[in-house]
mmCIF file of C-alpha atoms in Angstrom:
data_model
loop_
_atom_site.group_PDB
_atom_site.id
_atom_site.type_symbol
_atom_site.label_atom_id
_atom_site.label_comp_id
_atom_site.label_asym_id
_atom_site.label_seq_id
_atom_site.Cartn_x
_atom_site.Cartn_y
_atom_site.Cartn_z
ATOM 1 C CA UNK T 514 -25.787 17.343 -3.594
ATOM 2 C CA UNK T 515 -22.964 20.076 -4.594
ATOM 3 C CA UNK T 516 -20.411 18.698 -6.466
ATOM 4 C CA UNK T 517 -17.107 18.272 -4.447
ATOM 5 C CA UNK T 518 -14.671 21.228 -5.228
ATOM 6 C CA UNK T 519 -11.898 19.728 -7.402
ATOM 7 C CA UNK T 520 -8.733 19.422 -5.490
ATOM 8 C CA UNK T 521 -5.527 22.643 -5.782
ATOM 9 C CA UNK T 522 -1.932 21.440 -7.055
ATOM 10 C CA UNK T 523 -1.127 21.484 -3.500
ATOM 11 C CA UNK T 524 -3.940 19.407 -1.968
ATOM 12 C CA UNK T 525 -2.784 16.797 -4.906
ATOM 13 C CA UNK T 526 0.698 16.446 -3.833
ATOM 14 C CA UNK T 527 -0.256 16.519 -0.179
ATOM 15 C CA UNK T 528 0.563 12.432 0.242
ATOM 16 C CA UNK T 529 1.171 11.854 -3.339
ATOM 17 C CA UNK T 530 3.951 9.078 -4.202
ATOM 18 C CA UNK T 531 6.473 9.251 -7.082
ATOM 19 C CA UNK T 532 7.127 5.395 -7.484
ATOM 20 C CA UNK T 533 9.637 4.214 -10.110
ATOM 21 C CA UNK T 534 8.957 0.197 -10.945
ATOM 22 C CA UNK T 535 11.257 -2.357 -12.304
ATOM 23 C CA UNK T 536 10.139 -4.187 -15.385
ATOM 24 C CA UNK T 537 10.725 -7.695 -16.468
ATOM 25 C CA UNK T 538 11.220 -6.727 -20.140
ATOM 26 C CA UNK T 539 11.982 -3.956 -22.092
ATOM 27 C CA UNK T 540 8.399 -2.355 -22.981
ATOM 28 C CA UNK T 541 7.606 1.171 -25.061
ATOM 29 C CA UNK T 542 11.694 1.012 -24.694
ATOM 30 C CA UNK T 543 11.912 1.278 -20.972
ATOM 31 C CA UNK T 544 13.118 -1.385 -18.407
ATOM 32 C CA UNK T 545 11.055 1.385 -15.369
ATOM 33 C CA UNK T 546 7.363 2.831 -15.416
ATOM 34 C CA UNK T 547 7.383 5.755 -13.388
ATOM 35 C CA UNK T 548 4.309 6.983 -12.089
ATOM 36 C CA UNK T 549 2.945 9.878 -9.038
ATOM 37 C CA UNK T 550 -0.112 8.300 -6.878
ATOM 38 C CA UNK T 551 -2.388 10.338 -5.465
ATOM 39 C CA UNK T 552 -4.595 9.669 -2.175
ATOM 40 C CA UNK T 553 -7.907 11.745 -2.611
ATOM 41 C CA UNK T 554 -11.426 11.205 -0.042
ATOM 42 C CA UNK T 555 -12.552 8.431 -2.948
ATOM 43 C CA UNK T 556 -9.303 6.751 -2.676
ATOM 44 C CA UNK T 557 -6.011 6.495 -4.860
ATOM 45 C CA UNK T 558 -5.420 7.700 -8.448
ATOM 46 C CA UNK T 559 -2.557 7.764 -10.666
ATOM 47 C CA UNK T 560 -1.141 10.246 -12.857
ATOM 48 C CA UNK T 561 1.635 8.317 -15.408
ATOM 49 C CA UNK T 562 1.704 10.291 -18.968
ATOM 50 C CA UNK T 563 4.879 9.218 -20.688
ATOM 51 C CA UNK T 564 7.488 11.813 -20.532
ATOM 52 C CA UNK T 565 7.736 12.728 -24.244
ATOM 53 C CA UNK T 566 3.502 13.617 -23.574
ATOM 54 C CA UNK T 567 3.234 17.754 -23.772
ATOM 55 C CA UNK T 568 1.633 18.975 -20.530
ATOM 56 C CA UNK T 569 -2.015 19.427 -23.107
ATOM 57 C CA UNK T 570 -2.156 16.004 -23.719
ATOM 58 C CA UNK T 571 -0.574 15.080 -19.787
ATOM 59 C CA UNK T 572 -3.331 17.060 -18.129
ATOM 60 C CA UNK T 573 -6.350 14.523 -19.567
ATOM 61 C CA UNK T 574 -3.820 12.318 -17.116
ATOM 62 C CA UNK T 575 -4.045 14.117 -14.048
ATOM 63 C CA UNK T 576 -7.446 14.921 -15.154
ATOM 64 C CA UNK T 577 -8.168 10.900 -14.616
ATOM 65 C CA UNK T 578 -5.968 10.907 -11.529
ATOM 66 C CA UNK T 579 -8.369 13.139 -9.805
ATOM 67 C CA UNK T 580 -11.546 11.535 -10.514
ATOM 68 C CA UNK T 581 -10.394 8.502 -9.232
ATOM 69 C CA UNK T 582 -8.983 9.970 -5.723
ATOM 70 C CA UNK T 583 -12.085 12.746 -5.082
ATOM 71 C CA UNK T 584 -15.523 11.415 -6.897
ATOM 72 C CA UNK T 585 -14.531 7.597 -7.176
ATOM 73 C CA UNK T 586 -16.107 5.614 -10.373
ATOM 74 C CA UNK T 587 -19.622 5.045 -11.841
ATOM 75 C CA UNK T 588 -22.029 1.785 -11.317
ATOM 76 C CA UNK T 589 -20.296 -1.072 -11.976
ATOM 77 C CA UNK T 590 -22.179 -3.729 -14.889
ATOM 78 C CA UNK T 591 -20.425 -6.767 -14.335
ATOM 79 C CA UNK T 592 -17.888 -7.937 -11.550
ATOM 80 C CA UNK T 593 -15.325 -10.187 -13.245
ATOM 81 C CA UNK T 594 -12.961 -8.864 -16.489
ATOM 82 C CA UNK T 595 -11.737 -10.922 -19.150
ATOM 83 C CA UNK T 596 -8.865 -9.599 -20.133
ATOM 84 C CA UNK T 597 -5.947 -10.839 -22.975
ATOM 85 C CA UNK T 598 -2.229 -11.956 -22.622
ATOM 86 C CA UNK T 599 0.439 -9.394 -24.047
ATOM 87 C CA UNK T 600 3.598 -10.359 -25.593
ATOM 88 C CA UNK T 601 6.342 -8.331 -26.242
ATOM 89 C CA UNK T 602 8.665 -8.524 -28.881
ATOM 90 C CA UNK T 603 10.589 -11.093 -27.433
ATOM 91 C CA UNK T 604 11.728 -14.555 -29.775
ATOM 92 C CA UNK T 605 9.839 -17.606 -30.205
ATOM 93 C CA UNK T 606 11.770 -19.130 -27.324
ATOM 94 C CA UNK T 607 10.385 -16.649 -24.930
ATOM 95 C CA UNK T 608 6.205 -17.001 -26.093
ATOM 96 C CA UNK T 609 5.557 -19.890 -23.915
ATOM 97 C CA UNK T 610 6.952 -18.555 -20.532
ATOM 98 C CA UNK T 611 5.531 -14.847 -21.098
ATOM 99 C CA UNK T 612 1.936 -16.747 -21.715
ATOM 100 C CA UNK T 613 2.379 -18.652 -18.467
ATOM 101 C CA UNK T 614 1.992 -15.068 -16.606
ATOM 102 C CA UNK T 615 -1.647 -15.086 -18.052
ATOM 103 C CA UNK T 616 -3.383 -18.261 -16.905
ATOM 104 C CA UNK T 617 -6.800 -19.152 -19.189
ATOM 105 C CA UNK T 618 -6.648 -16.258 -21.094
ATOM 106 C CA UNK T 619 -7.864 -17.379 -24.490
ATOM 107 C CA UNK T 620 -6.531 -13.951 -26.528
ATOM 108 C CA UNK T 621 -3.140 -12.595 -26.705
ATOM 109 C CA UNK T 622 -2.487 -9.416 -28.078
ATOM 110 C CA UNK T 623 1.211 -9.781 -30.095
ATOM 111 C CA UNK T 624 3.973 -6.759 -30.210
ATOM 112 C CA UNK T 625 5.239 -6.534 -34.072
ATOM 113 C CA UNK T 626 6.958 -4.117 -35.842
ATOM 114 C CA UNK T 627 9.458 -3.343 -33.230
ATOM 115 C CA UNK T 628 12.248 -1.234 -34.365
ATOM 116 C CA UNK T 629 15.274 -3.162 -35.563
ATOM 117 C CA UNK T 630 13.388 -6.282 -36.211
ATOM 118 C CA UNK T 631 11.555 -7.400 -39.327
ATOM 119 C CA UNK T 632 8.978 -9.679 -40.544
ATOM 120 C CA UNK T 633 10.023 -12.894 -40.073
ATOM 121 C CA UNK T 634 10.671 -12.482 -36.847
ATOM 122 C CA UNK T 635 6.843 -11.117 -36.685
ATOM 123 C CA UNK T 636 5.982 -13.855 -38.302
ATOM 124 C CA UNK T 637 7.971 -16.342 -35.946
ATOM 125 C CA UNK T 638 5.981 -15.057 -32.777
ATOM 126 C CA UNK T 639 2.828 -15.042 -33.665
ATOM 127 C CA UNK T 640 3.238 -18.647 -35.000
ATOM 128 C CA UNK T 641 4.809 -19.289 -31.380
ATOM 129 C CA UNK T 642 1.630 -17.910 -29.767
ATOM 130 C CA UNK T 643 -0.758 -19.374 -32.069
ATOM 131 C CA UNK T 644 0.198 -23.078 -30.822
ATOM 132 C CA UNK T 645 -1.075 -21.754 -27.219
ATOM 133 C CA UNK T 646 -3.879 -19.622 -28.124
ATOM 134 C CA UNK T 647 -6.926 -19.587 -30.347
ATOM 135 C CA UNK T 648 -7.459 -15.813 -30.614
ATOM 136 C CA UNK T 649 -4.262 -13.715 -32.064
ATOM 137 C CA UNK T 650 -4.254 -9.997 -32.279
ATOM 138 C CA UNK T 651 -1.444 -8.193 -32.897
ATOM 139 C CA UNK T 652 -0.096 -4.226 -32.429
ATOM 140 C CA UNK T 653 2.005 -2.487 -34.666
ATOM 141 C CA UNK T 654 1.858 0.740 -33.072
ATOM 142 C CA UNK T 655 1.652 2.603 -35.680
ATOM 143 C CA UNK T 656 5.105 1.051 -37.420
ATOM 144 C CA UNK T 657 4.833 0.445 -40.567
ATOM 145 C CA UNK T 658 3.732 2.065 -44.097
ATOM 146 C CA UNK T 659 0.394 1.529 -45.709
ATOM 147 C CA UNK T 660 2.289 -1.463 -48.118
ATOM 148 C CA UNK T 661 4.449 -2.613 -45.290
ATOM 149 C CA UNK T 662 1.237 -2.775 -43.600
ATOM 150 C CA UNK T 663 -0.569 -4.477 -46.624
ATOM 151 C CA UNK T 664 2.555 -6.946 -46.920
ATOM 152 C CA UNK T 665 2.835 -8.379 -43.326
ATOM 153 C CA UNK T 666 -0.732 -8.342 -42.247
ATOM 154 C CA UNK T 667 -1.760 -10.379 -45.364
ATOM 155 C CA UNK T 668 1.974 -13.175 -44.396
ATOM 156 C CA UNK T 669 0.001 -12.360 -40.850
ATOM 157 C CA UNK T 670 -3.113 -13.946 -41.742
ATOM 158 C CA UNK T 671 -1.896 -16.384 -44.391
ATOM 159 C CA UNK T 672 -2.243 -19.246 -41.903
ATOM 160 C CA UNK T 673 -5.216 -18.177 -39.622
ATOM 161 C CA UNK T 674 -7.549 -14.655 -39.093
ATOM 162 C CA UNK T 675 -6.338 -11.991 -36.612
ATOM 163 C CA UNK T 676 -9.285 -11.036 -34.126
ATOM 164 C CA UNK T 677 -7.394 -7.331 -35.431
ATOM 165 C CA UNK T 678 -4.597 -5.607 -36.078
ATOM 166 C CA UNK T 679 -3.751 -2.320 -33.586
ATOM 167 C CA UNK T 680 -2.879 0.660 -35.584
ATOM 168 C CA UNK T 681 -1.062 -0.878 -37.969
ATOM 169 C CA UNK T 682 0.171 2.695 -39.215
ATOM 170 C CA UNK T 683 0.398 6.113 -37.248
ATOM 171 C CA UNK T 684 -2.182 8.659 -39.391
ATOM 172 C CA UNK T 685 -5.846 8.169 -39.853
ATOM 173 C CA UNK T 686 -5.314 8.168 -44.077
ATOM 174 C CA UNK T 687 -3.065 5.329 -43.691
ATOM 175 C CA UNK T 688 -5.859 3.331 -41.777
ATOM 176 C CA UNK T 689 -8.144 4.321 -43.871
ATOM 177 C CA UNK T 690 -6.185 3.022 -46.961
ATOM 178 C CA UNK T 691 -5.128 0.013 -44.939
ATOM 179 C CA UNK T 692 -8.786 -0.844 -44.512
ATOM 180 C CA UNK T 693 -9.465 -0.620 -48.103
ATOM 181 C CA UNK T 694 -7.169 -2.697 -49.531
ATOM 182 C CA UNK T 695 -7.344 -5.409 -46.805
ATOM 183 C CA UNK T 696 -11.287 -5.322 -46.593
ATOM 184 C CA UNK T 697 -11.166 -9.163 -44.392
ATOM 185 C CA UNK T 698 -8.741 -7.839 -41.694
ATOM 186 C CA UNK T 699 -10.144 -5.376 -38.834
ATOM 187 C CA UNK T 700 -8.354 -2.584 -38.329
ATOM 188 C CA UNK T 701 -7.985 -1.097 -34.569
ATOM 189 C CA UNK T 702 -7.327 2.255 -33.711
ATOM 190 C CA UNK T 703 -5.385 2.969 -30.642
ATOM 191 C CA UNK T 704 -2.722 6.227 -30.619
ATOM 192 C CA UNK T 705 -5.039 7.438 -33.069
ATOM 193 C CA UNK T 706 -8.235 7.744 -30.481
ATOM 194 C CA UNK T 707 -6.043 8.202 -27.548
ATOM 195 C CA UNK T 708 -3.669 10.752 -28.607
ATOM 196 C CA UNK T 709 -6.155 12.879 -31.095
ATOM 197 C CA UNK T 710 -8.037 16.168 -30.066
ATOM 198 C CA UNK T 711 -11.039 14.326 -31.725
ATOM 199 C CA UNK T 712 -11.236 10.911 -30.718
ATOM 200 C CA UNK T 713 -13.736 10.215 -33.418
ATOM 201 C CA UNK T 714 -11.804 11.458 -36.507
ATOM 202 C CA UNK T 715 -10.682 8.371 -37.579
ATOM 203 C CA UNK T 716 -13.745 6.861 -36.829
ATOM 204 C CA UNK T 717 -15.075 9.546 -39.662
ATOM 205 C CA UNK T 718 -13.048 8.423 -41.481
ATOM 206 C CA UNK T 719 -13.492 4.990 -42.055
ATOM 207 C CA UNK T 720 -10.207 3.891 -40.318
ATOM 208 C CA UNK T 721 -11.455 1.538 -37.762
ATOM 209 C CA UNK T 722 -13.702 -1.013 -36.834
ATOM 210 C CA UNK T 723 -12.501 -1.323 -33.342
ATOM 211 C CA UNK T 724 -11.436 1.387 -30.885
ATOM 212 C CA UNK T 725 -8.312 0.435 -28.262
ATOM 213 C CA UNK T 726 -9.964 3.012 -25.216
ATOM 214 C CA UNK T 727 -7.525 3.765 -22.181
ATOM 215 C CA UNK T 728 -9.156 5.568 -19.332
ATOM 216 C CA UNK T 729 -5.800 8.315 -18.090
ATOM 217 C CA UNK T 730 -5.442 9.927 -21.811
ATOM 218 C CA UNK T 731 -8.948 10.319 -22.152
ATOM 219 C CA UNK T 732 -9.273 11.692 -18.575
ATOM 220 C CA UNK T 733 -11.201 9.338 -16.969
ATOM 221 C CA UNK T 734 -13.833 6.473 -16.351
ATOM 222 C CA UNK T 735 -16.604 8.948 -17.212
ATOM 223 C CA UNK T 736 -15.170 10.158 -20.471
ATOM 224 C CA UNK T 737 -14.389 7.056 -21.251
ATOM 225 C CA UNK T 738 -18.096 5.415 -21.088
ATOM 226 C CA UNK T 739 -19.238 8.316 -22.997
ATOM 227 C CA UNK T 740 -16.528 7.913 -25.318
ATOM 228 C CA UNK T 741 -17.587 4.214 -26.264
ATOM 229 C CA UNK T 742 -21.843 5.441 -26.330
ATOM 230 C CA UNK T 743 -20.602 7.501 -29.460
ATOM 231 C CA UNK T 744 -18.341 5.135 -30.661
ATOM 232 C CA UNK T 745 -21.213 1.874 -30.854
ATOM 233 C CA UNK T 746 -23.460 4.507 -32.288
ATOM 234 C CA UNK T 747 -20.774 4.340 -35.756
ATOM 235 C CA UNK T 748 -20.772 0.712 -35.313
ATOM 236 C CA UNK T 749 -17.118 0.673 -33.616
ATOM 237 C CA UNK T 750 -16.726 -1.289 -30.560
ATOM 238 C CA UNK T 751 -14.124 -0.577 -27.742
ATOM 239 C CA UNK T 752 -11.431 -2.663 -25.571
ATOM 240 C CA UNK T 753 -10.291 -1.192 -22.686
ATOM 241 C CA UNK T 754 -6.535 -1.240 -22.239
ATOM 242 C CA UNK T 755 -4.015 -0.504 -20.119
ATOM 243 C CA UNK T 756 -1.485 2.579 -20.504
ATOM 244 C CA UNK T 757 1.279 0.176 -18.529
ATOM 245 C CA UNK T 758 -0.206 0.761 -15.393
ATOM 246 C CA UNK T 759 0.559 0.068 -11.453
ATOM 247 C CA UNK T 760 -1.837 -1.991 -9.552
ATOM 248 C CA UNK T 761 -3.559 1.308 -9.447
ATOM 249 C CA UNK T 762 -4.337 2.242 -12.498
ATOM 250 C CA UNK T 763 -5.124 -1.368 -13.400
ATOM 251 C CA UNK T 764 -8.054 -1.047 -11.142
ATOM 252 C CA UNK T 765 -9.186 2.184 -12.360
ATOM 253 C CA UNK T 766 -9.004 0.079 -16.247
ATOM 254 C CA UNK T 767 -11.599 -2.427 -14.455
ATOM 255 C CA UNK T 768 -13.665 0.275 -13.162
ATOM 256 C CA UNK T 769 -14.078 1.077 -16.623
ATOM 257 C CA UNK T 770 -14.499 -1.839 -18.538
ATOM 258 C CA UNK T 771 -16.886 -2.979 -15.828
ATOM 259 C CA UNK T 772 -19.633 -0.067 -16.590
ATOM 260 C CA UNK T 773 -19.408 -0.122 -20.087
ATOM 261 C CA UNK T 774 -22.528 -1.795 -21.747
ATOM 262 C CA UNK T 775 -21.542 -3.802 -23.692
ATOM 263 C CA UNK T 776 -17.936 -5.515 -23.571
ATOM 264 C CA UNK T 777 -17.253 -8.312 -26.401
ATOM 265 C CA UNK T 778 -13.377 -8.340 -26.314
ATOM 266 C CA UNK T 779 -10.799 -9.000 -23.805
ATOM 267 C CA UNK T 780 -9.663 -6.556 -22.122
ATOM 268 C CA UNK T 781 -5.777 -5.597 -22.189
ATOM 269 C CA UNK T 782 -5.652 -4.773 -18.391
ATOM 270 C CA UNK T 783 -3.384 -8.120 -17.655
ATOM 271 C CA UNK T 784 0.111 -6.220 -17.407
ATOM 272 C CA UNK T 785 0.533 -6.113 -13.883
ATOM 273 C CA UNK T 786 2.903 -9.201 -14.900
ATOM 274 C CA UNK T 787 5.592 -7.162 -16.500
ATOM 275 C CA UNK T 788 6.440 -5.481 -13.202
ATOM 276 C CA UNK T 789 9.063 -6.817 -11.074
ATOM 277 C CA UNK T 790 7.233 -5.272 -8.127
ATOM 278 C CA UNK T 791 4.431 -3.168 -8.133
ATOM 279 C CA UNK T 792 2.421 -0.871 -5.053
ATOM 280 C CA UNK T 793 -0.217 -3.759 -3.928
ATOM 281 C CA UNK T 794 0.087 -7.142 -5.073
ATOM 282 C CA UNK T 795 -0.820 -8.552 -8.258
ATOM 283 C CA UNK T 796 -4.321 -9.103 -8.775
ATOM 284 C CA UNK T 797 -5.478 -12.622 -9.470
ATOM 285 C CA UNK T 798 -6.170 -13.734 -12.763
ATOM 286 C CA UNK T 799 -8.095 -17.140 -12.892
ATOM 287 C CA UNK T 800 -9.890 -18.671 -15.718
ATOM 288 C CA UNK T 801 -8.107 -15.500 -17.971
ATOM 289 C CA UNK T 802 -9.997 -12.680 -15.849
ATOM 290 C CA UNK T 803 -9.877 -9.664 -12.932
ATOM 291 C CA UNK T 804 -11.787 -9.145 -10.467
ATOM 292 C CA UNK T 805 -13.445 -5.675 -10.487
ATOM 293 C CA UNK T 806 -12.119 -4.312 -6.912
ATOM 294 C CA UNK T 807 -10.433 -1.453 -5.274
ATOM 295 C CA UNK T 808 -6.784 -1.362 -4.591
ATOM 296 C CA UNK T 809 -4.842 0.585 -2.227
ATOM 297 C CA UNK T 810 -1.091 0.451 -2.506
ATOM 298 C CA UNK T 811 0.793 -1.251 0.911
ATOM 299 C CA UNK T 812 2.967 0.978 2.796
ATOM 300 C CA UNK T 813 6.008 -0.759 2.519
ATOM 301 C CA UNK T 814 5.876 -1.470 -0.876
ATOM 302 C CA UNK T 815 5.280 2.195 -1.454
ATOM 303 C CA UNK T 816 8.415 2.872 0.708
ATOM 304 C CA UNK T 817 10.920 0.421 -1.255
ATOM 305 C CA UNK T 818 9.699 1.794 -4.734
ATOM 306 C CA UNK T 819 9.892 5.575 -4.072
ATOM 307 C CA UNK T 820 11.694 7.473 -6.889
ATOM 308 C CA UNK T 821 15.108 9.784 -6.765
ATOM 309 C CA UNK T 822 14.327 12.945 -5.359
ATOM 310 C CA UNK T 823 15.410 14.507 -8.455
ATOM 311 C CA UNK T 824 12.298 12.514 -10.298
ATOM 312 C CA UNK T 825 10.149 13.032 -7.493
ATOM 313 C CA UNK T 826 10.770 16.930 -8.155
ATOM 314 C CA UNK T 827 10.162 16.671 -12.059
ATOM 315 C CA UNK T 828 6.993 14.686 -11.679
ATOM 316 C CA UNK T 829 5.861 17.615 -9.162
ATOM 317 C CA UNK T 830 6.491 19.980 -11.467
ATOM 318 C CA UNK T 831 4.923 18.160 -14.407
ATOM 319 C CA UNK T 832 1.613 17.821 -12.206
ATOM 320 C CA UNK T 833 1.545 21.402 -11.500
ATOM 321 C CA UNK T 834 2.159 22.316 -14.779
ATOM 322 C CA UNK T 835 -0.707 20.082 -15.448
ATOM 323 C CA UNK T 836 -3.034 21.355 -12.726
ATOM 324 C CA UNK T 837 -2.984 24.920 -14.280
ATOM 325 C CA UNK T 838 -4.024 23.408 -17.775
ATOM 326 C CA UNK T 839 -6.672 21.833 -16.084
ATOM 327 C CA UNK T 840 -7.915 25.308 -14.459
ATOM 328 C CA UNK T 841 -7.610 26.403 -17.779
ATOM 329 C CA UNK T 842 -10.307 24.407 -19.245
ATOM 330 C CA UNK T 843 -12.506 25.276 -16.227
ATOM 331 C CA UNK T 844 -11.510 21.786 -14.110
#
C-alpha cells in the first residue's frame, strides 16, 4: 500500500484548535498550557512545543502531531498503563491532597530544585510523600551544580533510596560526573535525550542509567519505540512521560508506552489532573493506571477553551513555520 501523502500547512490548520487550559498549579512557571489540535483521517494530534522551543526543535512537535492525525499508532503490547503521581513544588501541607488526584499509584515522581527554594524545603516534600508512597523519584530539571547535586541527592537518600533522580544537572559532563561520585543513586536523563540532536550522547557518555522518553520532541510514537530498541541495547531503560499534555496528547503517551517491549517503570502520563479543564474528560485512573484508548476532544469543551485570536494567529504561524522545516528534512 502507498504511503499516505503527508498533509500541507493548510490541510493541517483546516479544523485545527488553538486551546488555552487553566492549570491548578503553577507548573514549568505557567498557570495555562496552550496547545493547537489537529483532526487528520487517523484521528486527533497535538502540536504543544513550549514557546521558548526554536521552530528546529518545534517541528519534531508537529512532526508527532501529524502521525497521530494521518497514519495513527503502531500495535499496541499491553492495554492498561501504570503510570506515577507528580508533585509539584508545592509545601508539605499540600503532598497529601496533590497525591489524592492519583489513586493507587505506588510511585511519585517529586519537583525539587525549584527556583527560589532550597533544600530543606526539598527535603520537607519528599519526606511528606514518602509517608504515602513506597517508591520516590525526584526531578531536578537540570537545577543544580554537580556538588549541589552531590549534596542534596546524598540528604535525598539519607533516609531511604530514590527509584532515580531526573537530570539532576543540565549538560551531559555534569551527569556523567554526578554518576561517578554517587555510584548507588541512578541517574535519569530527560532534557538531555529530549532536547539533544543525538539522543544517545549522554548515553555515550555514561550519564544515565535511565532515559525519561516523551513522544512530541522526539516526533512521534515510531521514533520513539526505535528510540528505546537502541537505548536497551546500552543497557538504559526508558519511561514514557508526558510533555504536560491535553487529554490528547496523553493518549498519544499511552500509545507509546503500550508498544514498547518492555516497560518496568511507571509511566509519567498521570497529569491530566493539573488541568482545571481539559478537551475530553479525564481518563480514569484505577488501581494507579490508564487505559490504552483513543480520545477525541468534545465539542463544547473545545468551544469554551478556544484561545485569543491573537494566540490562535501565533500558534498558526509557529506551525507553518514548522511545516516548512519539516519539508525541509524531506517530511
Amino acid at each position: 500500500m502507498t504511503p499516505r501523502p503527508l498533509p500541507s500547512a493548510d490541510e493541517l490548520l483546516d479544523g485545527a484548535v488553538v486551546v488555552s487550559l487553566p492549570m491548578r498549579v503553577r507548573f514549568r512557571g505557567i498557570t495555562e498550557r496552550e496547545v493547537l489540535l489537529l483532526r487528520g483521517p487517523a484521528g486527533w494530534g497535538e502540536f504543544g512545543p513550549f514557546p521558548e522551543y526554536g521552530d528546529d526543535e518545534a517541528a519534531y512537535w508537529l512532526q508527532s502531531a501529524m502521525e497521530a492525525a494521518w497514519q495513527g499508532y503502531p500495535p499496541a503490547r499491553r492495554s492498561r498503563i501504570a503510570v506515577n503521581a507528580t508533585v509539584p513544588a508545592v509545601g508539605p501541607e499540600r503532598v497529601a491532597d496533590v497525591l489524592a488526584r492519583f489513586p493507587g499509584a505506588s510511585t511519585a515522581k517529586v519537583k525539587v530544585a525549584e527556583p527560589g527554594q532550597d533544600l530543606a524545603q526539598d527535603l520537607a516534600r519528599v519526606r511528606a510523600v514518602r509517608e504515602h508512597l513506597p517508591n520516590v523519584r525526584i526531578d531536578a530539571n537540570g537545577g543544580w551544580s554537580v556538588d549541589e547535586a552531590v549534596r542534596a541527592l546524598t540528604a535525598l537518600t539519607a533516609d531511604a533510596p530514590l527509584e532515580y533522580a531526573e537530570q539532576p544537572c543540565a549538560t551531559v559532563p555534569e551527569l556523567v560526573e554526578v554518576r561517578r561520585r554517587l555510584p548507588g543513586v541512578r541517574i535519569a536523563a530527560d532534557e538531555s535525550i529530549r532536547r539533544a540532536e543525538d539522543p544517545l550522547r549522554v548515553v555515550h557518555a555514561g550519564g544515565a542509567d535511565v532515559a525519561i522518553v516523551k513522544v512530541a520532541p522526539l516526533g512521534g510514537v515510531r521514533r520513539l519505540v526505535a528510540l528505546a530498541g537502541e537505548l536497551a541495547g546500552h543497557g538504559v531503560e526508558v519511561v514514557v512521560s508526558s510533555a504536560l499534555d491535553s487529554a490528547v496528547g496523553i493518549a498519544t503517551g499511552l500509545a507509546a508506552a503500550a508498544a514498547l517491549p518492555e516497560l518496568p517503570y511507571a509511566c509519567g502520563l498521570g497529569t491530566g489532573g493539573f488541568f482545571e479543564a481539559d478537551v475530553a474528560p479525564a481518563l480514569h485512573l484505577s488501581e494507579g493506571a490508564l487505559d490504552v484508548v483513543p480520545v477525541a476532544p468534545e465539542p463544547d469543551m473545545l468551544d469554551a477553551l478556544r484561545a485569543d485570536p491573537d494566540r490562535v494567529e501565533w500558534w498558526c504561524e509557529r506551525l507553518r513555520r514548522c511545516r516548512t522545516v519539516l519539508a525541509g528534512r524531506g517530511l
